[in-house]
Amino acid sequence: FPSHDKVDNGYAVIRFLPPPPNEDVPFVRVFEHGFKGPTGLWYIENSLTTIGQTDPVGELNSKLWNSTTDDESPARKQARAQKRKLTFISNIYVIQDQNNPENNSKVFLFKFGKKIFDKLNEAMNPQFADEDALNPFDFWAGANFKLKIRNVEGYRNYDKSEFATSGPLFGGNDEKLEAIWKKEHSLQEFLDPKHFKAHEVLKARLEKVHSYRDWE
């Protein structure tokens, strides 16, 4: 989400939602790994660091990084290629999806990266005295978010995305707000240990993706 046109551009107006029922936070952080190892095999797994545990990729990356002082060495290049990717997940309400109007007026889980999170953080913690702090996850004091996606040199770019003026969703209609709130999806579900493989299972997979010399 959102859908894209033929040149991979997209536009949608969304509203970030407050924590779902029986939960305390409006978003969760998830770390993932996705890379091709020296053997040509892929490693695509959730990182145990998401739930505060040590992860075999992090352990291997430390070994590779510390094996040399040459920043351009194959070992350090491999470590950089294998670094964990941070993503965020929150509930959103879709006000307008330009390319896929059937998404309008629905609640979705939205997975996004650091670029959009930085815009949320900037809204909550403005840098200048003439800017008012904004809680993007508040039904009443939040604001619509104009999600603008462009294809820049082959990559999706979110730099043009921005918040509109602060104001209540549905004009603050409590009945409508409660209905949306009850449609939200659990976020803590993504942090359930059942979604993460055991350390020894991940290490065994990593050994297949890597040549064994990396573990010596």
C-alpha positions as a Python dict, from the first residue, in 0.01 Angstrom:
ca = {
    (1, 'F'): (0, 0, 0),
    (2, 'P'): (-64, 234, -163),
    (3, 'S'): (-107, 107, -518),
    (4, 'H'): (120, 247, -788),
    (5, 'D'): (75, 356, -1147),
    (6, 'K'): (273, 232, -1448),
    (7, 'V'): (577, 442, -1361),
    (8, 'D'): (568, 335, -995),
    (9, 'N'): (429, 663, -861),
    (10, 'G'): (159, 662, -597),
    (11, 'Y'): (-58, 901, -398),
    (12, 'A'): (-283, 844, -101),
    (13, 'V'): (-425, 1038, 191),
    (14, 'I'): (-414, 837, 512),
    (15, 'R'): (-457, 885, 883),
    (16, 'F'): (-229, 716, 1133),
    (17, 'L'): (-439, 558, 1407),
    (18, 'P'): (-394, 535, 1786),
    (19, 'P'): (-305, 210, 1963),
    (20, 'P'): (-554, -69, 1894),
    (21, 'P'): (-776, -203, 2172),
    (22, 'N'): (-586, -348, 2470),
    (23, 'E'): (-249, -221, 2343),
    (24, 'D'): (-39, 75, 2451),
    (25, 'V'): (164, 183, 2147),
    (26, 'P'): (54, 300, 1800),
    (27, 'F'): (342, 136, 1612),
    (28, 'V'): (598, -142, 1650),
    (29, 'R'): (955, -173, 1525),
    (30, 'V'): (1057, -487, 1338),
    (31, 'F'): (1407, -582, 1223),
    (32, 'E'): (1454, -809, 922),
    (33, 'H'): (1736, -952, 713),
    (34, 'G'): (1720, -1006, 341),
    (35, 'F'): (2041, -1071, 144),
    (36, 'K'): (2220, -1308, -92),
    (37, 'G'): (2518, -1486, 61),
    (38, 'P'): (2848, -1578, -106),
    (39, 'T'): (2699, -1916, -201),
    (40, 'G'): (2430, -1745, -411),
    (41, 'L'): (2156, -1853, -171),
    (42, 'W'): (1917, -1602, -11),
    (43, 'Y'): (1866, -1542, 359),
    (44, 'I'): (1528, -1380, 435),
    (45, 'E'): (1434, -1397, 801),
    (46, 'N'): (1302, -1191, 1091),
    (47, 'S'): (1580, -1077, 1322),
    (48, 'L'): (1575, -1192, 1683),
    (49, 'T'): (1694, -845, 1783),
    (50, 'T'): (1332, -736, 1732),
    (51, 'I'): (1243, -917, 2055),
    (52, 'G'): (1566, -835, 2240),
    (53, 'Q'): (1761, -1153, 2163),
    (54, 'T'): (2096, -1203, 1994),
    (55, 'D'): (2079, -1291, 1627),
    (56, 'P'): (2330, -1505, 1433),
    (57, 'V'): (2353, -1254, 1147),
    (58, 'G'): (2458, -982, 1388),
    (59, 'E'): (2716, -1214, 1538),
    (60, 'L'): (2854, -1301, 1195),
    (61, 'N'): (2856, -936, 1087),
    (62, 'S'): (3063, -843, 1392),
    (63, 'K'): (3310, -1120, 1308),
    (64, 'L'): (3335, -1008, 946),
    (65, 'W'): (3369, -640, 1038),
    (66, 'N'): (3638, -698, 1299),
    (67, 'S'): (3839, -931, 1075),
    (68, 'T'): (3988, -633, 891),
    (69, 'T'): (4042, -258, 908),
    (70, 'D'): (3991, -213, 534),
    (71, 'D'): (3652, -51, 473),
    (72, 'E'): (3656, -171, 113),
    (73, 'S'): (3738, -530, 197),
    (74, 'P'): (3503, -811, 85),
    (75, 'A'): (3434, -891, 451),
    (76, 'R'): (3311, -541, 536),
    (77, 'K'): (3118, -510, 212),
    (78, 'Q'): (2942, -835, 294),
    (79, 'A'): (2867, -718, 649),
    (80, 'R'): (2712, -399, 516),
    (81, 'A'): (2503, -595, 265),
    (82, 'Q'): (2375, -814, 547),
    (83, 'K'): (2284, -544, 799),
    (84, 'R'): (1939, -560, 947),
    (85, 'K'): (1661, -352, 798),
    (86, 'L'): (1435, -155, 1028),
    (87, 'T'): (1067, -126, 945),
    (88, 'F'): (768, 10, 1134),
    (89, 'I'): (411, -115, 1139),
    (90, 'S'): (104, 84, 1237),
    (91, 'N'): (-269, 95, 1170),
    (92, 'I'): (-394, 349, 919),
    (93, 'Y'): (-729, 466, 791),
    (94, 'V'): (-737, 531, 416),
    (95, 'I'): (-912, 851, 322),
    (96, 'Q'): (-813, 846, -43),
    (97, 'D'): (-615, 600, -254),
    (98, 'Q'): (-580, 762, -593),
    (99, 'N'): (-511, 444, -793),
    (100, 'N'): (-722, 200, -593),
    (101, 'P'): (-1038, 370, -463),
    (102, 'E'): (-1175, 45, -320),
    (103, 'N'): (-924, 96, -38),
    (104, 'N'): (-1098, 417, 67),
    (105, 'S'): (-1265, 422, 411),
    (106, 'K'): (-1086, 105, 522),
    (107, 'V'): (-837, 23, 797),
    (108, 'F'): (-508, -137, 698),
    (109, 'L'): (-178, -235, 853),
    (110, 'F'): (89, -9, 704),
    (111, 'K'): (452, -117, 691),
    (112, 'F'): (694, 169, 636),
    (113, 'G'): (1060, 258, 665),
    (114, 'K'): (1278, 518, 830),
    (115, 'K'): (1198, 795, 579),
    (116, 'I'): (831, 807, 675),
    (117, 'F'): (908, 749, 1042),
    (118, 'D'): (1138, 1052, 1032),
    (119, 'K'): (843, 1260, 911),
    (120, 'L'): (633, 1131, 1201),
    (121, 'N'): (913, 1210, 1443),
    (122, 'E'): (961, 1559, 1300),
    (123, 'A'): (588, 1625, 1345),
    (124, 'M'): (604, 1513, 1708),
    (125, 'N'): (929, 1700, 1776),
    (126, 'P'): (943, 2015, 1559),
    (127, 'Q'): (1280, 2187, 1526),
    (128, 'F'): (1162, 2547, 1508),
    (129, 'A'): (978, 2772, 1751),
    (130, 'D'): (706, 2863, 1501),
    (131, 'E'): (607, 2498, 1453),
    (132, 'D'): (351, 2328, 1676),
    (133, 'A'): (406, 1971, 1788),
    (134, 'L'): (164, 1723, 1634),
    (135, 'N'): (65, 1377, 1754),
    (136, 'P'): (4, 1194, 1424),
    (137, 'F'): (-164, 904, 1605),
    (138, 'D'): (-436, 1110, 1773),
    (139, 'F'): (-796, 1095, 1647),
    (140, 'W'): (-866, 1456, 1742),
    (141, 'A'): (-534, 1642, 1735),
    (142, 'G'): (-366, 1444, 1457),
    (143, 'A'): (-361, 1525, 1087),
    (144, 'N'): (-411, 1360, 752),
    (145, 'F'): (-89, 1240, 590),
    (146, 'K'): (-43, 1289, 217),
    (147, 'L'): (164, 992, 107),
    (148, 'K'): (342, 1083, -216),
    (149, 'I'): (557, 818, -378),
    (150, 'R'): (786, 890, -671),
    (151, 'N'): (1022, 672, -871),
    (152, 'V'): (1363, 835, -835),
    (153, 'E'): (1649, 658, -1013),
    (154, 'G'): (1476, 324, -978),
    (155, 'Y'): (1389, 360, -608),
    (156, 'R'): (1068, 463, -434),
    (157, 'N'): (1107, 806, -283),
    (158, 'Y'): (883, 953, -10),
    (159, 'D'): (1044, 1298, 27),
    (160, 'K'): (735, 1483, -98),
    (161, 'S'): (505, 1323, 162),
    (162, 'E'): (365, 1565, 418),
    (163, 'F'): (106, 1627, 687),
    (164, 'A'): (-198, 1842, 626),
    (165, 'T'): (-336, 2084, 884),
    (166, 'S'): (-420, 1931, 1220),
    (167, 'G'): (-784, 1846, 1280),
    (168, 'P'): (-1013, 1571, 1412),
    (169, 'L'): (-1093, 1271, 1196),
    (170, 'F'): (-1465, 1263, 1102),
    (171, 'G'): (-1498, 1602, 1268),
    (172, 'G'): (-1452, 1429, 1603),
    (173, 'N'): (-1764, 1212, 1570),
    (174, 'D'): (-1718, 972, 1862),
    (175, 'E'): (-1937, 699, 1716),
    (176, 'K'): (-1744, 687, 1389),
    (177, 'L'): (-1409, 707, 1567),
    (178, 'E'): (-1496, 417, 1795),
    (179, 'A'): (-1604, 208, 1494),
    (180, 'I'): (-1267, 268, 1326),
    (181, 'W'): (-1077, 197, 1650),
    (182, 'K'): (-1251, -140, 1685),
    (183, 'K'): (-1141, -235, 1333),
    (184, 'E'): (-773, -190, 1410),
    (185, 'H'): (-537, -486, 1392),
    (186, 'S'): (-311, -604, 1674),
    (187, 'L'): (43, -468, 1656),
    (188, 'Q'): (186, -670, 1943),
    (189, 'E'): (110, -980, 1736),
    (190, 'F'): (417, -895, 1527),
    (191, 'L'): (634, -921, 1839),
    (192, 'D'): (505, -1263, 1940),
    (193, 'P'): (804, -1503, 1970),
    (194, 'K'): (614, -1758, 1761),
    (195, 'H'): (699, -1550, 1453),
    (196, 'F'): (1074, -1582, 1516),
    (197, 'K'): (1283, -1890, 1453),
    (198, 'A'): (1516, -2015, 1724),
    (199, 'H'): (1879, -1898, 1721),
    (200, 'E'): (2013, -2242, 1627),
    (201, 'V'): (1764, -2273, 1338),
    (202, 'L'): (1865, -1934, 1199),
    (203, 'K'): (2233, -2016, 1238),
    (204, 'A'): (2190, -2341, 1048),
    (205, 'R'): (2022, -2151, 764),
    (206, 'L'): (2293, -1888, 769),
    (207, 'E'): (2563, -2155, 742),
    (208, 'K'): (2400, -2278, 420),
    (209, 'V'): (2387, -1925, 280),
    (210, 'H'): (2749, -1857, 370),
    (211, 'S'): (3067, -2046, 303),
    (212, 'Y'): (3190, -2215, 617),
    (213, 'R'): (3512, -2013, 628),
    (214, 'D'): (3307, -1719, 756),
    (215, 'W'): (3240, -1913, 1075),
    (216, 'E'): (3597, -2016, 1147),
}
